[in-house]
C-alpha cells in the first residue's frame, strides 16, 4: 500500500499553490477585470454595501465575490481556532508540566537555562542583523524619488502606528512592565489572552501543587493533563485541515501585496530574509548540534523534519500565538521533547523570545539610518542591540505586532519615525518570515534545555 503523503508536504503544496494563485491574481486581476464584470466600485462591492456603480454586477461577479469571501472565511476560521486554544493549552499544560517537574529548585534551574538561552539567541540575531545591514548597505541603494513615493503612500498609517507605539512607551516604565506580569485578576488575564500573565498564573499554581499533599494535588494535575490531552486532539484535527487553510490564508496576502513596493525595497527585503535564514539554518542547527547530548543529537534533518508543520504554519499565520499549539505538538510528539519542558519553554518563548523580530527591528533601524544619511557610531549600534532586544521581548505574538514598537529602536538612533512608512509595504511578507524564526528559536531552546535535563526522547517525525 502507498504511504500517505506526510503532513508537511501537504502543507507545502497548499502554500505553493496559494502563492501561485495569489501572484496570478495580483498580476492579472485588475480594476478593468472588475469593470468587465459590471463592478465599478470593488471596495463597496466586496463589502456588500449598496453602490450605484455596481448596479450591473452579474452572476459571475456574485460568484467571484462568494469565492473571495469563502476563502477569507476559511483562513480566518483556522487562525481563530488556533488562537482560541492558545490560552487553555498554555494554562492546562503548563500547570501539569510545572507540577510534574516535581520541585521548585528544578523549575528554577530550567527557568534559568531557558531565559539565558532566550537572551543569547536574541542578541546574536540582532548582531547578525546589524552586521549584514551594514555590510550590504541596502539604504544606500534606494533612490530619493522612491523614498519620497514610499513615504507619501503610507505616511498616515505609519504616523498612527508610531503614535500608538510612543503612547505605550510613555505610559509605562520598565518597572511597570515587570509588575504587569503579575495579574490582579487571573480570570481577566485569561479572558483577555494576556499570555505572560497566563504563564505566571500557571507557573505559580503548578509550583504550589508540588508543595501540597499528593492526594490533594493529584486530581488537579490529572484533570489538567486530561484537558491538555483533549486540546491536543483538537490540534491534531485542525492540522489535518492545515493544507487547505494555508492555501486560503496565503492567496489574499499575496494577491494584495504591493509588488512594486517589494521591488523598490528588494535589496532591503533580501537582507532581512538572508539574516533570518542565517539564524534559522545556521545558528539554531549549530546550537542544537553542539548543545544536545551526543547519543541523542538533534541534527539539522531531525529538527526540520519534526518541526516542519509548525514552521509552515508560522509562515502562513505570522503569529507566534497561533502557532503555539502546533509548536508544542511537534516538539513533543515529533521531536521527542518531554511534555513538561515543552509546555514550560514554548509558551514562555512565544511571549518573550522573538529572535526574528529583534533582527528585523535592527535591520530596519540600520536601513533607515542609511537612507536618512545618519551615521551610526559604535554606541548607536549598542543602543540598537539594547532597544531591539527590549522591543522584541515586549512584542506580542500576533501579525505586525512589532511595528508599533519600532519607534523605540528608531528614536534611540535619531531616525525619524515617519521612516516607518517606507518599510510598511513590505512588512506583511517579512512578518511571515520572522515569525518562523521566532517560533523555531523557542523550539531549539526547548530541545537544548530538554537534552540537558535528560528529558529529550528519541521520537521522530511521522
Ligand atoms: N508576527 C510576529 C510574531 O507573532 C511578531 C512581529 O514581529 O510582529 O511572532
CSV table of C-alpha atoms and ligand atoms in Angstrom, one decimal:
chain,number,residue,atom,x,y,z
A,1,UNK,CA,0.0,0.0,0.0
A,2,UNK,CA,1.2,3.5,-0.8
A,3,UNK,CA,2.3,5.6,2.2
A,4,UNK,CA,0.2,8.7,2.6
A,5,UNK,CA,1.9,12.0,1.9
A,6,UNK,CA,3.4,13.4,5.1
A,7,UNK,CA,1.5,16.4,6.6
A,8,UNK,CA,4.3,18.9,6.0
A,9,UNK,CA,4.4,18.0,2.3
A,10,UNK,CA,0.6,18.6,2.0
A,11,UNK,CA,1.0,22.0,3.7
A,12,UNK,CA,3.9,22.9,1.4
A,13,UNK,CA,1.7,22.0,-1.6
A,14,UNK,CA,-1.1,24.2,-0.2
A,15,UNK,CA,1.4,27.0,0.4
A,16,UNK,CA,3.0,26.9,-3.1
A,17,UNK,CA,-0.4,26.6,-4.8
A,18,UNK,CA,-1.6,29.6,-2.7
A,19,UNK,CA,1.5,31.6,-3.7
A,20,UNK,CA,0.9,30.9,-7.4
A,21,UNK,CA,-2.8,31.7,-7.4
A,22,UNK,CA,-2.0,34.9,-5.3
A,23,UNK,CA,0.6,36.1,-7.8
A,24,UNK,CA,-1.6,35.3,-10.8
A,25,UNK,CA,-4.4,37.3,-9.2
A,26,UNK,CA,-2.1,40.1,-8.2
A,27,UNK,CA,-0.8,40.5,-11.8
A,28,UNK,CA,-3.8,39.8,-13.9
A,29,UNK,CA,-6.9,40.6,-11.9
A,30,UNK,CA,-7.1,44.4,-12.2
A,31,UNK,CA,-9.8,47.0,-11.8
A,32,UNK,CA,-10.5,46.6,-15.6
A,33,UNK,CA,-11.4,42.9,-14.9
A,34,UNK,CA,-13.9,44.0,-12.2
A,35,UNK,CA,-15.4,46.6,-14.6
A,36,UNK,CA,-15.8,43.9,-17.3
A,37,UNK,CA,-18.0,42.1,-14.7
A,38,UNK,CA,-20.1,45.1,-14.1
A,39,UNK,CA,-18.4,46.2,-10.9
A,40,UNK,CA,-17.3,49.9,-10.8
A,41,UNK,CA,-16.5,50.2,-7.1
A,42,UNK,CA,-14.9,47.0,-6.0
A,43,UNK,CA,-14.4,48.0,-2.3
A,44,UNK,CA,-18.1,48.7,-1.9
A,45,UNK,CA,-19.0,45.5,-3.8
A,46,UNK,CA,-16.8,43.3,-1.7
A,47,UNK,CA,-18.1,44.9,1.5
A,48,UNK,CA,-21.6,44.3,0.3
A,49,UNK,CA,-22.7,47.9,0.6
A,50,UNK,CA,-25.1,49.4,-1.9
A,51,UNK,CA,-23.2,51.3,-4.5
A,52,UNK,CA,-24.8,52.6,-7.7
A,53,UNK,CA,-21.6,51.9,-9.5
A,54,UNK,CA,-22.2,48.2,-9.1
A,55,UNK,CA,-25.7,48.0,-10.3
A,56,UNK,CA,-24.7,46.0,-13.4
A,57,UNK,CA,-22.8,43.3,-11.5
A,58,UNK,CA,-24.0,39.9,-12.8
A,59,UNK,CA,-23.9,36.3,-11.6
A,60,UNK,CA,-20.2,35.9,-12.5
A,61,UNK,CA,-19.3,38.9,-10.2
A,62,UNK,CA,-21.5,37.3,-7.5
A,63,UNK,CA,-19.7,34.0,-7.7
A,64,UNK,CA,-16.3,35.7,-7.6
A,65,UNK,CA,-17.4,37.7,-4.5
A,66,UNK,CA,-18.6,34.4,-2.9
A,67,UNK,CA,-15.3,32.7,-3.7
A,68,UNK,CA,-13.3,35.6,-2.2
A,69,UNK,CA,-15.4,35.7,1.0
A,70,UNK,CA,-15.3,31.9,1.4
A,71,UNK,CA,-11.5,31.8,1.0
A,72,UNK,CA,-11.1,34.6,3.6
A,73,UNK,CA,-13.5,33.0,5.9
A,74,UNK,CA,-11.7,29.6,5.8
A,75,UNK,CA,-8.4,31.2,6.5
A,76,UNK,CA,-9.7,33.4,9.4
A,77,UNK,CA,-11.6,30.4,10.9
A,78,UNK,CA,-8.4,28.4,11.0
A,79,UNK,CA,-6.4,31.1,12.7
A,80,UNK,CA,-9.2,31.9,15.1
A,81,UNK,CA,-9.4,28.2,16.1
A,82,UNK,CA,-5.7,28.1,16.9
A,83,UNK,CA,-5.9,31.3,18.8
A,84,UNK,CA,-8.9,30.0,20.7
A,85,UNK,CA,-6.9,27.1,22.1
A,86,UNK,CA,-3.7,29.1,22.8
A,87,UNK,CA,-4.8,30.3,26.3
A,88,UNK,CA,-6.3,27.0,27.5
A,89,UNK,CA,-3.3,24.9,26.2
A,90,UNK,CA,-0.8,27.2,28.0
A,91,UNK,CA,-2.9,27.1,31.2
A,92,UNK,CA,-3.5,23.4,31.4
A,93,UNK,CA,-0.3,22.0,30.0
A,94,UNK,CA,1.9,24.5,32.0
A,95,UNK,CA,0.1,23.7,35.3
A,96,UNK,CA,0.5,20.0,34.7
A,97,UNK,CA,4.1,20.5,33.4
A,98,UNK,CA,5.3,22.6,36.3
A,99,UNK,CA,3.6,20.3,38.8
A,100,UNK,CA,5.2,17.2,37.3
A,101,UNK,CA,8.7,18.8,37.4
A,102,UNK,CA,8.5,17.8,41.0
A,103,UNK,CA,10.2,20.6,42.9
A,104,UNK,CA,10.7,24.3,42.8
A,105,UNK,CA,14.5,24.0,42.5
A,106,UNK,CA,14.3,22.1,39.3
A,107,UNK,CA,11.9,24.6,37.9
A,108,UNK,CA,14.3,27.4,38.9
A,109,UNK,CA,17.2,25.6,37.1
A,110,UNK,CA,15.2,25.0,33.9
A,111,UNK,CA,13.9,28.6,34.1
A,112,UNK,CA,17.4,30.0,34.4
A,113,UNK,CA,18.7,28.0,31.4
A,114,UNK,CA,15.7,29.0,29.3
A,115,UNK,CA,15.9,32.7,30.0
A,116,UNK,CA,19.7,32.7,29.4
A,117,UNK,CA,19.3,30.9,26.1
A,118,UNK,CA,16.5,33.3,25.1
A,119,UNK,CA,18.6,36.3,25.8
A,120,UNK,CA,21.7,34.9,24.0
A,121,UNK,CA,19.8,33.9,20.8
A,122,UNK,CA,18.1,37.3,20.7
A,123,UNK,CA,21.3,39.3,21.0
A,124,UNK,CA,23.1,37.0,18.5
A,125,UNK,CA,20.3,37.5,16.0
A,126,UNK,CA,20.4,41.3,16.4
A,127,UNK,CA,24.1,41.5,16.0
A,128,UNK,CA,23.9,39.4,12.8
A,129,UNK,CA,21.2,41.7,11.5
A,130,UNK,CA,23.2,44.8,12.2
A,131,UNK,CA,26.4,43.3,10.6
A,132,UNK,CA,24.5,42.2,7.5
A,133,UNK,CA,22.7,45.5,7.0
A,134,UNK,CA,25.9,47.5,7.5
A,135,UNK,CA,27.9,45.4,5.0
A,136,UNK,CA,25.2,45.3,2.2
A,137,UNK,CA,24.0,48.8,2.9
A,138,UNK,CA,20.5,48.5,1.4
A,139,UNK,CA,19.7,52.0,2.4
A,140,UNK,CA,22.2,53.4,0.0
A,141,UNK,CA,20.5,51.7,-2.9
A,142,UNK,CA,17.1,53.4,-2.7
A,143,UNK,CA,16.7,56.5,-4.9
A,144,UNK,CA,15.4,59.7,-3.3
A,145,UNK,CA,12.4,59.5,-5.7
A,146,UNK,CA,11.4,56.1,-4.5
A,147,UNK,CA,11.9,57.2,-0.9
A,148,UNK,CA,9.5,60.1,-1.4
A,149,UNK,CA,6.9,58.0,-3.1
A,150,UNK,CA,7.0,55.3,-0.3
A,151,UNK,CA,6.7,57.9,2.4
A,152,UNK,CA,3.8,59.6,0.7
A,153,UNK,CA,1.8,56.5,0.1
A,154,UNK,CA,1.8,55.2,3.7
A,155,UNK,CA,2.5,58.2,5.8
A,156,UNK,CA,-0.9,58.3,7.6
A,157,UNK,CA,-0.8,54.7,8.6
A,158,UNK,CA,2.9,55.0,9.7
A,159,UNK,CA,2.1,58.0,11.8
A,160,UNK,CA,-0.8,56.2,13.6
A,161,UNK,CA,1.4,53.2,14.3
A,162,UNK,CA,4.3,55.4,15.5
A,163,UNK,CA,1.9,57.4,17.8
A,164,UNK,CA,0.4,54.2,19.4
A,165,UNK,CA,4.0,52.9,20.0
A,166,UNK,CA,5.0,56.2,21.5
A,167,UNK,CA,2.0,56.3,23.7
A,168,UNK,CA,2.6,52.8,25.1
A,169,UNK,CA,6.3,53.7,25.8
A,170,UNK,CA,5.3,57.0,27.5
A,171,UNK,CA,2.7,55.3,29.6
A,172,UNK,CA,4.8,52.5,31.1
A,173,UNK,CA,8.2,52.3,32.7
A,174,UNK,CA,10.3,49.2,32.8
A,175,UNK,CA,9.2,48.6,36.4
A,176,UNK,CA,5.5,48.8,35.3
A,177,UNK,CA,6.1,46.2,32.6
A,178,UNK,CA,7.7,43.7,35.0
A,179,UNK,CA,4.9,44.4,37.5
A,180,UNK,CA,2.3,43.8,34.9
A,181,UNK,CA,3.3,40.1,34.6
A,182,UNK,CA,1.6,39.6,37.9
A,183,UNK,CA,-2.2,39.6,37.3
A,184,UNK,CA,-4.5,41.3,39.7
A,185,UNK,CA,-7.3,39.2,38.5
A,186,UNK,CA,-6.2,36.0,36.8
A,187,UNK,CA,-9.6,35.4,35.2
A,188,UNK,CA,-9.2,38.7,33.5
A,189,UNK,CA,-5.8,37.7,32.2
A,190,UNK,CA,-7.3,34.5,30.7
A,191,UNK,CA,-10.3,36.4,29.3
A,192,UNK,CA,-8.0,39.0,27.6
A,193,UNK,CA,-5.5,36.4,26.5
A,194,UNK,CA,-2.6,38.1,28.3
A,195,UNK,CA,0.0,35.4,27.6
A,196,UNK,CA,2.6,36.5,30.1
A,197,UNK,CA,0.1,36.8,32.9
A,198,UNK,CA,-1.3,33.4,32.0
A,199,UNK,CA,2.2,31.9,32.1
A,200,UNK,CA,2.7,33.4,35.5
A,201,UNK,CA,-0.6,32.1,36.8
A,202,UNK,CA,0.0,28.6,35.6
A,203,UNK,CA,3.6,28.5,37.0
A,204,UNK,CA,2.5,29.7,40.4
A,205,UNK,CA,-0.3,27.1,40.6
A,206,UNK,CA,1.9,24.4,39.2
A,207,UNK,CA,4.6,25.1,41.8
A,208,UNK,CA,2.2,25.3,44.7
A,209,UNK,CA,0.7,22.0,43.6
A,210,UNK,CA,4.0,20.3,44.2
A,211,UNK,CA,4.0,21.5,47.8
A,212,UNK,CA,0.5,20.4,49.0
A,213,UNK,CA,-0.2,16.7,49.9
A,214,UNK,CA,-0.2,14.4,47.0
A,215,UNK,CA,-3.8,13.2,47.5
A,216,UNK,CA,-4.9,16.8,47.0
A,217,UNK,CA,-2.7,17.7,44.1
A,218,UNK,CA,-3.1,14.6,42.1
A,219,UNK,CA,-6.7,15.0,41.0
A,220,UNK,CA,-6.0,18.6,39.9
A,221,UNK,CA,-2.9,17.6,37.9
A,222,UNK,CA,-4.7,14.7,36.4
A,223,UNK,CA,-7.6,17.0,35.4
A,224,UNK,CA,-5.2,19.5,33.8
A,225,UNK,CA,-3.4,16.7,31.9
A,226,UNK,CA,-6.7,15.4,30.7
A,227,UNK,CA,-7.7,18.8,29.4
A,228,UNK,CA,-4.4,19.3,27.7
A,229,UNK,CA,-4.8,15.9,26.1
A,230,UNK,CA,-8.3,16.8,24.9
A,231,UNK,CA,-7.0,20.0,23.4
A,232,UNK,CA,-4.2,18.1,21.6
A,233,UNK,CA,-6.9,16.0,19.9
A,234,UNK,CA,-8.4,19.2,18.6
A,235,UNK,CA,-5.0,20.5,17.4
A,236,UNK,CA,-4.5,17.2,15.5
A,237,UNK,CA,-7.8,17.6,13.8
A,238,UNK,CA,-7.0,21.2,12.9
A,239,UNK,CA,-3.7,20.1,11.5
A,240,UNK,CA,-5.4,17.8,9.0
A,241,UNK,CA,-7.2,20.8,7.6
A,242,UNK,CA,-4.0,22.9,7.6
A,243,UNK,CA,-3.0,22.3,3.9
A,244,UNK,CA,-6.3,23.8,2.8
A,245,UNK,CA,-6.3,26.5,5.4
A,246,UNK,CA,-2.8,27.6,4.5
A,247,UNK,CA,-3.9,28.0,0.9
A,248,UNK,CA,-6.8,30.1,2.0
A,249,UNK,CA,-4.6,32.3,4.2
A,250,UNK,CA,-1.8,32.8,1.6
A,251,UNK,CA,-3.9,33.7,-1.5
A,252,UNK,CA,-5.3,37.0,-0.2
A,253,UNK,CA,-2.0,38.1,1.2
A,254,UNK,CA,-0.1,37.5,-2.0
A,255,UNK,CA,-2.9,38.8,-4.2
A,256,UNK,CA,-2.9,42.2,-2.4
A,257,UNK,CA,0.7,42.7,-1.6
A,258,UNK,CA,2.3,45.7,-3.4
A,259,UNK,CA,4.7,44.0,-5.8
A,260,UNK,CA,6.0,47.5,-6.9
A,261,UNK,CA,6.9,48.3,-3.2
A,262,UNK,CA,8.6,44.9,-2.9
A,263,UNK,CA,10.6,45.6,-6.0
A,264,UNK,CA,11.7,49.1,-4.7
A,265,UNK,CA,12.7,47.6,-1.4
A,266,UNK,CA,14.2,44.4,-2.9
A,267,UNK,CA,17.7,44.7,-1.5
A,268,UNK,CA,16.4,45.6,1.9
A,269,UNK,CA,13.9,42.7,1.9
A,270,UNK,CA,16.6,40.3,0.8
A,271,UNK,CA,18.9,41.4,3.6
A,272,UNK,CA,16.1,40.6,6.1
A,273,UNK,CA,15.4,37.2,4.5
A,274,UNK,CA,19.1,36.4,4.4
A,275,UNK,CA,19.6,37.3,8.0
A,276,UNK,CA,16.7,35.3,9.1
A,277,UNK,CA,18.0,32.4,7.0
A,278,UNK,CA,21.4,32.5,8.7
A,279,UNK,CA,19.7,32.2,12.1
A,280,UNK,CA,17.2,29.5,11.1
A,281,UNK,CA,19.5,27.4,9.0
A,282,UNK,CA,22.9,28.2,10.7
A,283,UNK,CA,22.7,29.4,14.3
A,284,UNK,CA,19.9,27.1,15.5
A,285,UNK,CA,21.2,23.9,13.9
A,286,UNK,CA,24.7,24.7,15.2
A,287,UNK,CA,23.4,25.3,18.7
A,288,UNK,CA,21.4,22.1,18.6
A,289,UNK,CA,24.4,20.1,17.3
A,290,UNK,CA,26.8,21.3,19.9
A,291,UNK,CA,24.4,21.6,22.9
A,292,UNK,CA,22.2,18.4,22.7
A,293,UNK,CA,23.6,15.1,24.1
A,294,UNK,CA,26.0,13.3,21.8
A,295,UNK,CA,24.0,10.0,21.9
A,296,UNK,CA,20.7,11.7,21.1
A,297,UNK,CA,21.8,14.7,19.0
A,298,UNK,CA,19.2,16.9,17.3
A,299,UNK,CA,20.6,17.1,13.9
A,300,UNK,CA,19.6,19.6,11.1
A,301,UNK,CA,17.4,17.0,9.4
A,302,UNK,CA,15.8,15.7,12.6
A,303,UNK,CA,14.9,19.3,13.7
A,304,UNK,CA,13.4,20.4,10.4
A,305,UNK,CA,11.6,17.1,9.7
A,306,UNK,CA,10.0,17.3,13.2
A,307,UNK,CA,9.2,20.9,13.3
A,308,UNK,CA,8.1,21.5,9.6
A,309,UNK,CA,4.3,21.7,10.2
A,310,UNK,CA,4.9,24.4,12.9
A,311,UNK,CA,7.3,26.3,10.6
A,312,UNK,CA,4.9,26.3,7.7
A,313,UNK,CA,2.1,27.4,10.0
A,314,UNK,CA,4.2,30.2,11.5
A,315,UNK,CA,5.0,31.4,7.9
A,316,UNK,CA,1.3,31.3,6.9
A,317,UNK,CA,-0.2,32.8,10.0
A,318,UNK,CA,2.5,35.4,11.0
A,319,UNK,CA,1.5,34.7,14.6
A,320,UNK,CA,3.6,33.1,17.3
A,321,UNK,CA,0.5,32.7,19.5
A,322,UNK,CA,-1.5,30.9,16.8
A,323,UNK,CA,1.5,28.6,16.1
A,324,UNK,CA,2.0,27.8,19.8
A,325,UNK,CA,-0.4,24.7,20.0
A,326,UNK,CA,1.2,23.2,16.9
A,327,UNK,CA,4.7,24.1,18.1
A,328,UNK,CA,4.0,22.2,21.3
A,329,UNK,CA,2.6,19.2,19.4
A,330,UNK,CA,5.5,19.0,17.0
A,331,UNK,CA,8.1,19.5,19.8
A,332,UNK,CA,6.6,16.7,22.0
A,333,UNK,CA,5.3,14.2,19.5
A,334,UNK,CA,7.8,14.5,16.7
A,335,UNK,CA,11.0,15.9,18.2
A,336,UNK,CA,10.8,14.0,21.5
A,337,UNK,CA,10.9,16.9,24.0
A,338,UNK,CA,9.2,15.9,27.2
A,339,UNK,CA,5.8,17.4,27.8
A,340,UNK,CA,6.8,19.3,31.0
A,341,UNK,CA,9.8,21.1,29.3
A,342,UNK,CA,7.9,21.8,26.1
A,343,UNK,CA,4.9,23.2,27.9
A,344,UNK,CA,7.1,25.4,30.1
A,345,UNK,CA,9.6,26.7,27.4
A,346,UNK,CA,7.4,27.1,24.4
A,347,UNK,CA,4.6,29.3,25.9
A,348,UNK,CA,7.2,31.5,27.6
A,349,UNK,CA,9.1,31.7,24.3
A,350,UNK,CA,6.0,32.6,22.3
A,351,UNK,CA,5.6,35.5,24.6
A,352,UNK,CA,9.1,36.9,25.1
A,353,UNK,CA,11.6,35.2,22.8
A,354,UNK,CA,11.4,36.8,19.4
A,355,UNK,CA,14.7,36.5,17.7
A,356,UNK,CA,13.4,37.1,14.2
A,357,UNK,CA,11.6,40.3,15.4
A,358,UNK,CA,14.8,41.5,17.1
A,359,UNK,CA,16.8,41.0,14.0
A,360,UNK,CA,14.1,42.6,11.8
A,361,UNK,CA,14.0,45.7,14.0
A,362,UNK,CA,17.7,46.1,14.0
A,363,UNK,CA,17.9,45.8,10.2
A,364,UNK,CA,15.1,48.4,9.8
A,365,UNK,CA,17.0,50.8,12.0
A,366,UNK,CA,20.3,50.5,10.1
A,367,UNK,CA,18.5,50.6,6.7
A,368,UNK,CA,16.6,53.8,7.6
A,369,UNK,CA,19.7,55.4,9.1
A,370,UNK,CA,21.4,54.8,5.8
A,371,UNK,CA,18.5,56.2,3.9
A,372,UNK,CA,18.4,59.3,6.0
A,373,UNK,CA,22.2,59.5,5.9
A,374,UNK,CA,22.5,59.3,9.7
A,375,UNK,CA,25.9,57.9,10.7
A,376,UNK,CA,25.8,55.1,13.3
A,377,UNK,CA,28.6,55.1,15.9
A,378,UNK,CA,29.5,52.0,17.9
A,379,UNK,CA,27.5,53.4,20.8
A,380,UNK,CA,24.5,53.8,18.4
A,381,UNK,CA,24.8,50.2,17.4
A,382,UNK,CA,24.9,49.2,21.0
A,383,UNK,CA,21.8,51.2,21.5
A,384,UNK,CA,20.1,49.3,18.7
A,385,UNK,CA,21.1,46.0,20.4
A,386,UNK,CA,19.5,47.1,23.7
A,387,UNK,CA,16.4,48.6,22.3
A,388,UNK,CA,15.7,45.9,19.7
A,389,UNK,CA,16.1,43.3,22.5
A,390,UNK,CA,13.5,45.1,24.7
A,391,UNK,CA,11.2,45.7,21.8
A,392,UNK,CA,11.4,42.0,20.8
A,393,UNK,CA,10.6,41.0,24.4
A,394,UNK,CA,7.6,43.4,24.5
A,395,UNK,CA,6.2,42.4,21.1
A,396,UNK,CA,3.0,40.4,21.1
A,397,UNK,CA,2.8,37.2,19.1
A,398,UNK,CA,0.4,38.5,16.6
A,399,UNK,CA,0.8,39.7,13.0
A,400,UNK,CA,2.5,43.1,12.7
A,401,UNK,CA,2.9,43.5,16.4
A,402,UNK,CA,6.5,44.8,16.3
A,403,UNK,CA,5.7,47.8,14.0
A,404,UNK,CA,4.4,49.9,16.9
A,405,UNK,CA,7.5,49.1,19.0
A,406,UNK,CA,9.8,50.1,16.1
A,407,UNK,CA,9.7,53.7,17.4
A,408,UNK,CA,11.7,52.7,20.5
A,409,UNK,CA,14.6,51.5,18.3
A,410,UNK,CA,14.4,54.3,15.7
A,411,UNK,CA,14.3,57.0,18.4
A,412,UNK,CA,17.4,55.6,20.1
A,413,UNK,CA,19.4,56.3,16.9
A,414,UNK,CA,17.6,59.6,16.0
A,415,UNK,CA,15.9,58.2,12.9
A,416,UNK,CA,12.6,60.0,12.2
A,417,UNK,CA,9.6,57.8,13.0
A,418,UNK,CA,8.0,58.7,9.6
A,419,UNK,CA,10.6,56.4,8.1
A,420,UNK,CA,8.2,53.5,9.2
A,421,UNK,CA,6.1,54.5,6.1
A,422,UNK,CA,9.0,53.4,3.9
A,423,UNK,CA,9.1,49.8,5.1
A,424,UNK,CA,5.4,49.3,5.8
A,425,UNK,CA,4.5,48.0,2.3
A,426,UNK,CA,7.0,45.1,2.7
A,427,UNK,CA,6.1,44.3,6.3
A,428,UNK,CA,3.5,41.6,5.8
A,429,UNK,CA,5.7,39.3,3.8
A,430,UNK,CA,8.7,39.8,6.1
A,431,UNK,CA,6.4,39.2,9.1
A,432,UNK,CA,5.8,35.8,7.8
A,433,UNK,CA,9.5,35.0,7.6
A,434,UNK,CA,10.4,36.5,11.0
A,435,UNK,CA,7.6,34.6,12.7
A,436,UNK,CA,9.2,31.3,11.6
A,437,UNK,CA,12.4,32.3,13.3
A,438,UNK,CA,10.6,33.5,16.4
A,439,UNK,CA,8.8,30.2,16.9
A,440,UNK,CA,11.7,28.0,16.0
A,441,UNK,CA,14.0,29.8,18.4
A,442,UNK,CA,11.7,28.6,21.1
A,443,UNK,CA,11.7,25.0,19.8
A,444,UNK,CA,15.5,25.0,19.6
A,445,UNK,CA,15.9,26.3,23.1
A,446,UNK,CA,13.3,23.7,24.4
A,447,UNK,CA,15.3,20.9,22.7
A,448,UNK,CA,18.6,22.1,24.3
A,449,UNK,CA,17.0,22.5,27.8
A,450,UNK,CA,15.3,19.1,27.5
A,451,UNK,CA,18.6,17.5,26.4
A,452,UNK,CA,20.5,19.0,29.3
A,453,UNK,CA,17.9,17.7,31.7
A,454,UNK,CA,17.7,14.2,30.3
A,455,UNK,CA,14.2,14.9,29.0
A,456,UNK,CA,14.7,14.5,25.3
A,457,UNK,CA,13.3,11.3,23.9
A,458,UNK,CA,14.0,9.8,20.5
A,459,UNK,CA,10.6,10.3,19.0
A,460,UNK,CA,11.0,11.2,15.3
A,461,UNK,CA,8.9,12.9,12.7
A,462,UNK,CA,6.0,11.0,11.3
B,1,LIG,N1,4.3,38.5,14.0
B,1,LIG,C1,5.3,38.2,14.9
B,1,LIG,C2,5.0,37.0,15.8
B,1,LIG,O1,3.9,36.7,16.0
B,1,LIG,C3,5.6,39.4,15.8
B,1,LIG,C4,6.1,40.6,15.0
B,1,LIG,O2,7.3,40.7,14.7
B,1,LIG,O3,5.3,41.4,14.5
B,1,LIG,O4,5.9,36.4,16.2
